[in-house]
Tab-separated table of C-alpha atoms in Angstrom:
chain	number	residue	atom	x	y	z
A	1	UNK	CA	-38.933	-40.832	28.792
A	2	UNK	CA	-39.677	-42.534	25.687
A	3	UNK	CA	-38.413	-41.790	22.119
A	4	UNK	CA	-40.416	-41.803	18.851
A	5	UNK	CA	-38.382	-43.980	15.844
A	6	UNK	CA	-38.354	-40.264	14.285
A	7	UNK	CA	-36.103	-38.952	17.194
A	8	UNK	CA	-34.436	-41.161	16.872
A	9	UNK	CA	-33.732	-40.674	13.562
A	10	UNK	CA	-33.122	-37.313	13.631
A	11	UNK	CA	-30.461	-37.910	17.126
A	12	UNK	CA	-28.944	-40.407	14.131
A	13	UNK	CA	-28.760	-37.666	11.548
A	14	UNK	CA	-27.637	-34.517	13.153
A	15	UNK	CA	-24.768	-37.118	15.073
A	16	UNK	CA	-23.552	-38.180	11.619
A	17	UNK	CA	-23.579	-34.817	10.309
A	18	UNK	CA	-21.342	-33.435	13.306
A	19	UNK	CA	-19.113	-37.033	12.433
A	20	UNK	CA	-18.629	-35.295	9.014
A	21	UNK	CA	-18.281	-32.229	10.318
A	22	UNK	CA	-15.448	-33.176	12.366
A	23	UNK	CA	-13.777	-34.551	9.419
A	24	UNK	CA	-13.114	-31.339	7.698
A	25	UNK	CA	-11.793	-30.194	10.598
A	26	UNK	CA	-14.175	-27.204	11.198
A	27	UNK	CA	-12.601	-23.759	13.778
A	28	UNK	CA	-12.977	-25.181	17.291
A	29	UNK	CA	-14.544	-21.456	18.001
A	30	UNK	CA	-17.382	-22.908	15.571
A	31	UNK	CA	-18.423	-25.670	17.573
A	32	UNK	CA	-17.988	-24.089	21.001
A	33	UNK	CA	-20.410	-22.022	18.914
A	34	UNK	CA	-22.994	-24.811	18.648
A	35	UNK	CA	-21.747	-26.162	21.691
A	36	UNK	CA	-23.622	-22.058	23.618
A	37	UNK	CA	-25.917	-21.944	21.331
A	38	UNK	CA	-27.119	-25.798	22.334
A	39	UNK	CA	-26.973	-25.273	25.688
A	40	UNK	CA	-28.944	-21.733	25.405
A	41	UNK	CA	-31.847	-23.868	23.714
A	42	UNK	CA	-31.035	-26.454	26.455
A	43	UNK	CA	-32.211	-23.772	29.431
A	44	UNK	CA	-35.711	-23.141	27.921
A	45	UNK	CA	-36.562	-26.757	29.000
A	46	UNK	CA	-38.593	-26.751	32.379
A	47	UNK	CA	-37.365	-29.095	34.220
A	48	UNK	CA	-39.555	-31.079	34.436
A	49	UNK	CA	-42.268	-31.896	32.153
A	50	UNK	CA	-44.839	-29.406	32.257
A	51	UNK	CA	-47.868	-31.290	31.862
A	52	UNK	CA	-48.483	-35.509	30.785
A	53	UNK	CA	-48.437	-37.612	27.844
A	54	UNK	CA	-52.249	-37.289	27.884
A	55	UNK	CA	-53.047	-33.606	28.565
A	56	UNK	CA	-49.865	-33.560	26.036
A	57	UNK	CA	-51.679	-35.027	22.599
A	58	UNK	CA	-55.033	-32.480	23.694
A	59	UNK	CA	-56.117	-30.610	21.120
A	60	UNK	CA	-56.376	-26.565	21.611
A	61	UNK	CA	-54.030	-27.459	25.220
A	62	UNK	CA	-51.446	-24.032	25.986
A	63	UNK	CA	-48.257	-26.146	25.974
A	64	UNK	CA	-48.084	-27.909	22.579
A	65	UNK	CA	-46.490	-31.451	23.084
A	66	UNK	CA	-44.789	-30.990	19.666
A	67	UNK	CA	-42.613	-27.645	21.392
A	68	UNK	CA	-42.288	-29.992	24.164
A	69	UNK	CA	-40.397	-32.861	22.269
A	70	UNK	CA	-38.772	-30.182	19.982
A	71	UNK	CA	-37.233	-28.717	23.348
A	72	UNK	CA	-36.430	-32.460	24.608
A	73	UNK	CA	-34.327	-33.377	21.241
A	74	UNK	CA	-31.814	-30.420	20.963
A	75	UNK	CA	-30.861	-31.465	24.956
A	76	UNK	CA	-31.012	-34.872	23.550
A	77	UNK	CA	-27.910	-33.711	20.447
A	78	UNK	CA	-26.512	-31.567	22.781
A	79	UNK	CA	-25.419	-34.176	25.243
A	80	UNK	CA	-25.186	-37.017	22.414
A	81	UNK	CA	-22.914	-34.802	19.737
A	82	UNK	CA	-20.870	-33.599	22.176
A	83	UNK	CA	-20.563	-35.691	24.371
A	84	UNK	CA	-19.042	-38.632	21.307
A	85	UNK	CA	-15.959	-40.015	21.161
A	86	UNK	CA	-15.515	-38.265	17.365
A	87	UNK	CA	-15.844	-34.740	19.028
A	88	UNK	CA	-13.330	-35.097	21.873
A	89	UNK	CA	-10.077	-34.811	20.111
A	90	UNK	CA	-11.538	-31.472	19.897
A	91	UNK	CA	-12.944	-29.971	22.674
A	92	UNK	CA	-11.109	-28.896	25.588
A	93	UNK	CA	-10.547	-26.671	28.165
A	94	UNK	CA	-8.654	-24.251	26.393
A	95	UNK	CA	-10.783	-24.571	23.520
A	96	UNK	CA	-7.904	-26.030	21.585
A	97	UNK	CA	-7.425	-28.376	19.579
A	98	UNK	CA	-7.376	-32.319	21.125
A	99	UNK	CA	-4.270	-34.273	19.174
A	100	UNK	CA	-5.038	-37.111	17.641
A	101	UNK	CA	-3.613	-40.211	19.514
A	102	UNK	CA	-1.001	-42.584	17.265
A	103	UNK	CA	0.826	-45.265	19.327
A	104	UNK	CA	4.479	-46.175	17.639
A	105	UNK	CA	6.771	-49.005	18.009
A	106	UNK	CA	9.373	-47.955	20.261
A	107	UNK	CA	11.995	-50.413	18.926
A	108	UNK	CA	12.306	-50.180	15.923
A	109	UNK	CA	15.095	-47.497	14.485
A	110	UNK	CA	15.784	-46.580	11.762
A	111	UNK	CA	12.240	-46.000	11.036
A	112	UNK	CA	10.619	-45.754	15.059
A	113	UNK	CA	12.562	-45.720	18.134
A	114	UNK	CA	12.385	-45.482	21.797
A	115	UNK	CA	13.398	-41.548	21.744
A	116	UNK	CA	10.350	-40.970	19.017
A	117	UNK	CA	12.672	-40.073	16.338
A	118	UNK	CA	12.822	-42.473	13.097
A	119	UNK	CA	12.239	-41.882	8.955
A	120	UNK	CA	8.522	-43.529	9.417
A	121	UNK	CA	7.272	-41.253	12.893
A	122	UNK	CA	8.681	-38.237	10.369
A	123	UNK	CA	5.972	-39.163	7.285
A	124	UNK	CA	3.605	-39.986	9.497
A	125	UNK	CA	3.660	-37.002	11.633
A	126	UNK	CA	3.936	-34.757	8.106
A	127	UNK	CA	1.271	-37.007	6.594
A	128	UNK	CA	-1.281	-35.207	9.417
A	129	UNK	CA	-0.227	-32.099	9.006
A	130	UNK	CA	-0.639	-31.667	5.589
A	131	UNK	CA	-3.672	-32.488	6.325
A	132	UNK	CA	-4.595	-30.034	8.774
A	133	UNK	CA	-4.463	-32.401	12.039
A	134	UNK	CA	-2.480	-32.563	14.599
A	135	UNK	CA	-1.089	-35.800	15.451
A	136	UNK	CA	1.141	-36.970	18.925
A	137	UNK	CA	2.950	-40.056	19.042
A	138	UNK	CA	2.435	-42.196	21.466
A	139	UNK	CA	5.406	-44.433	21.968
A	140	UNK	CA	4.929	-48.128	22.871
A	141	UNK	CA	6.493	-51.251	22.885
A	142	UNK	CA	5.210	-52.821	19.727
A	143	UNK	CA	3.087	-56.295	22.274
A	144	UNK	CA	0.997	-52.835	23.206
A	145	UNK	CA	1.063	-51.194	20.252
A	146	UNK	CA	-0.545	-53.680	18.741
A	147	UNK	CA	-2.949	-54.667	21.330
A	148	UNK	CA	-4.705	-51.784	21.904
A	149	UNK	CA	-5.621	-51.122	18.367
A	150	UNK	CA	-7.022	-54.536	18.084
A	151	UNK	CA	-9.146	-53.842	21.078
A	152	UNK	CA	-10.386	-50.196	19.061
A	153	UNK	CA	-8.652	-48.933	22.556
A	154	UNK	CA	-6.359	-47.064	20.211
A	155	UNK	CA	-7.111	-44.873	16.768
A	156	UNK	CA	-4.200	-45.753	14.605
A	157	UNK	CA	-0.833	-48.068	15.493
A	158	UNK	CA	2.508	-48.041	13.186
A	159	UNK	CA	4.410	-49.834	11.526
A	160	UNK	CA	3.124	-53.254	11.106
A	161	UNK	CA	2.441	-56.289	8.307
A	162	UNK	CA	-0.791	-57.881	8.016
A	163	UNK	CA	-2.003	-61.224	9.093
A	164	UNK	CA	-5.240	-63.244	9.115
A	165	UNK	CA	-6.120	-61.843	12.554
A	166	UNK	CA	-6.841	-58.760	11.114
A	167	UNK	CA	-9.990	-59.088	9.616
A	168	UNK	CA	-12.278	-57.085	10.746
A	169	UNK	CA	-10.856	-55.245	12.942
A	170	UNK	CA	-7.923	-52.778	11.054
A	171	UNK	CA	-7.803	-50.970	8.217
A	172	UNK	CA	-3.340	-50.468	7.025
A	173	UNK	CA	-2.393	-48.282	4.231
A	174	UNK	CA	-2.047	-48.580	0.429
A	175	UNK	CA	1.228	-47.543	0.998
A	176	UNK	CA	3.661	-48.899	3.184
A	177	UNK	CA	5.903	-47.263	5.461
A	178	UNK	CA	8.581	-49.469	6.544
A	179	UNK	CA	11.084	-52.304	3.869
A	180	UNK	CA	12.922	-55.379	6.390
A	181	UNK	CA	14.637	-58.483	5.194
A	182	UNK	CA	13.677	-60.874	8.451
A	183	UNK	CA	17.126	-62.807	8.626
A	184	UNK	CA	18.314	-65.651	10.180
A	185	UNK	CA	20.726	-65.519	12.826
A	186	UNK	CA	22.950	-67.729	14.261
A	187	UNK	CA	25.317	-68.597	16.901
A	188	UNK	CA	29.494	-68.034	16.436
A	189	UNK	CA	30.374	-71.076	18.670
A	190	UNK	CA	27.088	-72.835	17.507
A	191	UNK	CA	26.792	-72.216	14.310
A	192	UNK	CA	23.156	-73.764	12.225
A	193	UNK	CA	23.844	-75.799	9.174
A	194	UNK	CA	23.808	-74.418	5.898
A	195	UNK	CA	20.487	-74.488	3.738
A	196	UNK	CA	20.682	-75.057	0.238
A	197	UNK	CA	20.880	-71.712	-1.618
A	198	UNK	CA	18.759	-69.647	-1.373
A	199	UNK	CA	16.055	-71.160	0.761
A	200	UNK	CA	14.719	-71.284	4.966
A	201	UNK	CA	15.192	-73.931	6.656
A	202	UNK	CA	16.370	-75.146	10.313
A	203	UNK	CA	16.547	-78.176	12.593
A	204	UNK	CA	13.838	-79.671	13.955
A	205	UNK	CA	14.102	-78.770	17.988
A	206	UNK	CA	16.101	-75.728	17.064
A	207	UNK	CA	15.304	-73.121	19.793
A	208	UNK	CA	14.910	-69.751	17.533
A	209	UNK	CA	13.900	-65.998	19.231
A	210	UNK	CA	11.961	-64.286	18.573
A	211	UNK	CA	10.116	-61.109	19.151
A	212	UNK	CA	6.688	-60.935	20.250
A	213	UNK	CA	3.661	-60.390	18.311
A	214	UNK	CA	5.964	-59.433	15.384
A	215	UNK	CA	3.662	-60.395	12.007
A	216	UNK	CA	7.052	-62.812	10.002
A	217	UNK	CA	6.558	-63.625	7.054
A	218	UNK	CA	5.500	-66.855	5.356
A	219	UNK	CA	8.773	-67.890	4.882
A	220	UNK	CA	9.175	-67.356	8.656
A	221	UNK	CA	6.149	-69.160	10.007
A	222	UNK	CA	6.467	-72.644	7.781
A	223	UNK	CA	10.273	-72.797	10.546
A	224	UNK	CA	7.325	-73.818	12.810
A	225	UNK	CA	5.784	-77.010	10.983
A	226	UNK	CA	9.501	-77.986	10.297
A	227	UNK	CA	9.680	-78.340	13.608
A	228	UNK	CA	11.333	-75.008	15.040
A	229	UNK	CA	11.200	-73.996	18.193
A	230	UNK	CA	9.638	-70.443	18.341
A	231	UNK	CA	10.553	-68.718	21.947
A	232	UNK	CA	9.514	-64.814	22.045
A	233	UNK	CA	11.465	-62.038	23.943
A	234	UNK	CA	10.783	-58.083	23.668
A	235	UNK	CA	12.623	-56.593	21.787
A	236	UNK	CA	15.308	-57.770	17.923
A	237	UNK	CA	17.692	-56.304	20.855
A	238	UNK	CA	17.198	-58.446	23.575
A	239	UNK	CA	16.380	-62.258	21.659
A	240	UNK	CA	20.299	-61.200	19.859
A	241	UNK	CA	21.290	-61.141	23.914
A	242	UNK	CA	19.899	-64.618	24.730
A	243	UNK	CA	21.116	-65.802	21.654
A	244	UNK	CA	24.922	-65.194	22.882
A	245	UNK	CA	24.358	-66.132	26.084
A	246	UNK	CA	23.123	-69.960	24.722
A	247	UNK	CA	19.204	-70.000	25.779
A	248	UNK	CA	17.892	-69.974	22.526
A	249	UNK	CA	20.350	-71.635	18.976
A	250	UNK	CA	18.890	-68.722	16.609
A	251	UNK	CA	17.664	-65.849	15.978
A	252	UNK	CA	15.128	-63.730	13.255
A	253	UNK	CA	15.973	-60.057	13.427
A	254	UNK	CA	14.146	-58.059	11.314
A	255	UNK	CA	16.723	-55.742	9.145
A	256	UNK	CA	16.632	-53.023	6.467
A	257	UNK	CA	18.283	-51.903	3.388
A	258	UNK	CA	19.666	-48.073	5.909
A	259	UNK	CA	22.309	-49.217	7.754
A	260	UNK	CA	23.953	-52.932	8.141
A	261	UNK	CA	22.934	-56.503	8.756
A	262	UNK	CA	25.292	-56.561	11.966
A	263	UNK	CA	23.799	-53.003	13.594
A	264	UNK	CA	21.525	-54.351	16.257
A	265	UNK	CA	24.503	-57.219	16.805
A	266	UNK	CA	27.095	-53.782	17.830
A	267	UNK	CA	24.087	-52.262	19.925
A	268	UNK	CA	23.151	-55.277	21.838
A	269	UNK	CA	27.145	-55.411	22.089
A	270	UNK	CA	26.740	-59.393	20.744
A	271	UNK	CA	28.716	-59.117	17.790
A	272	UNK	CA	31.773	-61.420	19.180
A	273	UNK	CA	28.789	-64.305	20.024
A	274	UNK	CA	26.752	-63.871	17.233
A	275	UNK	CA	26.523	-63.092	12.846
A	276	UNK	CA	24.339	-63.580	10.315
A	277	UNK	CA	23.201	-66.822	8.732
A	278	UNK	CA	21.114	-66.382	6.528
A	279	UNK	CA	17.959	-64.959	4.974
A	280	UNK	CA	13.922	-65.593	5.351
A	281	UNK	CA	11.466	-63.522	3.392
A	282	UNK	CA	10.510	-59.855	2.978
A	283	UNK	CA	8.695	-57.535	5.216
A	284	UNK	CA	6.967	-54.229	4.144
A	285	UNK	CA	4.599	-52.607	6.846
A	286	UNK	CA	2.668	-49.564	7.875
A	287	UNK	CA	0.508	-48.089	9.886
A	288	UNK	CA	-2.630	-50.096	10.849
A	289	UNK	CA	-6.030	-47.901	11.538
A	290	UNK	CA	-8.809	-49.541	13.844
A	291	UNK	CA	-12.282	-50.654	12.678
A	292	UNK	CA	-14.348	-51.067	15.982
A	293	UNK	CA	-13.032	-47.175	16.926
A	294	UNK	CA	-14.574	-43.870	16.722
A	295	UNK	CA	-12.678	-42.426	15.022
A	296	UNK	CA	-10.256	-45.253	12.671
A	297	UNK	CA	-11.883	-44.754	9.507
A	298	UNK	CA	-11.872	-40.692	10.238
A	299	UNK	CA	-8.145	-40.848	10.759
A	300	UNK	CA	-7.517	-43.216	7.609
A	301	UNK	CA	-9.178	-40.680	5.469
A	302	UNK	CA	-7.432	-38.073	6.367
A	303	UNK	CA	-3.643	-40.278	5.938
A	304	UNK	CA	-4.219	-41.497	3.568
A	305	UNK	CA	-5.060	-38.384	1.778
A	306	UNK	CA	-2.270	-36.406	2.637
A	307	UNK	CA	-0.258	-39.147	1.895
A	308	UNK	CA	-1.223	-39.083	-1.250
A	309	UNK	CA	-0.330	-34.507	-1.099
A	310	UNK	CA	2.914	-35.493	0.611
A	311	UNK	CA	4.035	-37.763	-2.300
A	312	UNK	CA	2.460	-35.829	-4.973
A	313	UNK	CA	5.226	-32.365	-3.892
A	314	UNK	CA	7.893	-35.450	-3.270
A	315	UNK	CA	8.551	-34.699	0.344
A	316	UNK	CA	7.939	-37.847	0.998
A	317	UNK	CA	11.340	-38.323	-0.765
A	318	UNK	CA	12.963	-35.567	0.636
A	319	UNK	CA	12.328	-37.287	3.926
A	320	UNK	CA	13.566	-40.511	2.894
A	321	UNK	CA	16.963	-38.803	1.812
A	322	UNK	CA	17.258	-37.502	5.019
A	323	UNK	CA	17.299	-40.754	6.696
A	324	UNK	CA	19.581	-42.226	3.786
A	325	UNK	CA	17.205	-44.016	2.422
A	326	UNK	CA	17.186	-42.934	-1.607
A	327	UNK	CA	14.468	-45.953	-2.826
A	328	UNK	CA	12.754	-44.640	-6.263
A	329	UNK	CA	9.361	-45.190	-5.328
A	330	UNK	CA	8.972	-41.899	-4.195
């Protein structure tokens, strides 16, 4: 079936309109009403083309080609628009809005924990509630969170720190969600040589545990160029256990100002075998949105708007204080 350039433009313009329509969070009932209208119009179209193209173009025929094309465009618009991913989150058998699914790391308390709770989780949910967009957080290992959003299989993932590999694939929120200390831990029985005050340095061939897919600041990555051997594990807890067992010589652990530096070693039950050695930089993380997912930019737009509103209302400060964060940046 041939579609003219004009017909293609009509379809593209209508899909764009529906994208904007969905972004404004129009009611599900209105969308269903549109679906009913298009279904009704579709039924007016015959199962077969009532005339061959050559005859339809003949002046004076009882069946006009323009009428047939108009019905055909209506049919195509319904199929293209209603089945598009842009409207997938508002279509359901019970006419209930389907929440936007966002992935979140499972091993970054107090920001985001395995139980789905955390400061960052509360902020993201509050932001979307403010703009009337229902969301559900899917708790997964960070490596999966990062991989799926980079492939465009997920709308967003948090918390992430910028890395060059994200260019053209990811758009980060303009405001940080979390603040981290990048700390080096050592074995109490096999301590590391002490670097000069305020520096981050490890001898060549030192086996250093890191977390799979984490982004680390330049100070930490410079250790590799100086001969350190990075080995990856599932989480900071797993890394500390490897350090305690003697499988590695050091571990780069993400800590924060909301809890003592040895919180993760206590959780890993390694506090009698490992300890903080020195700092290797700081890092801020936030939520990253896929530039290849159909809803990525819309989700980013909603997030930015909701975050600004909550910041102005003082809600962000209240959430931070709930989790023991007394920063004055809100």
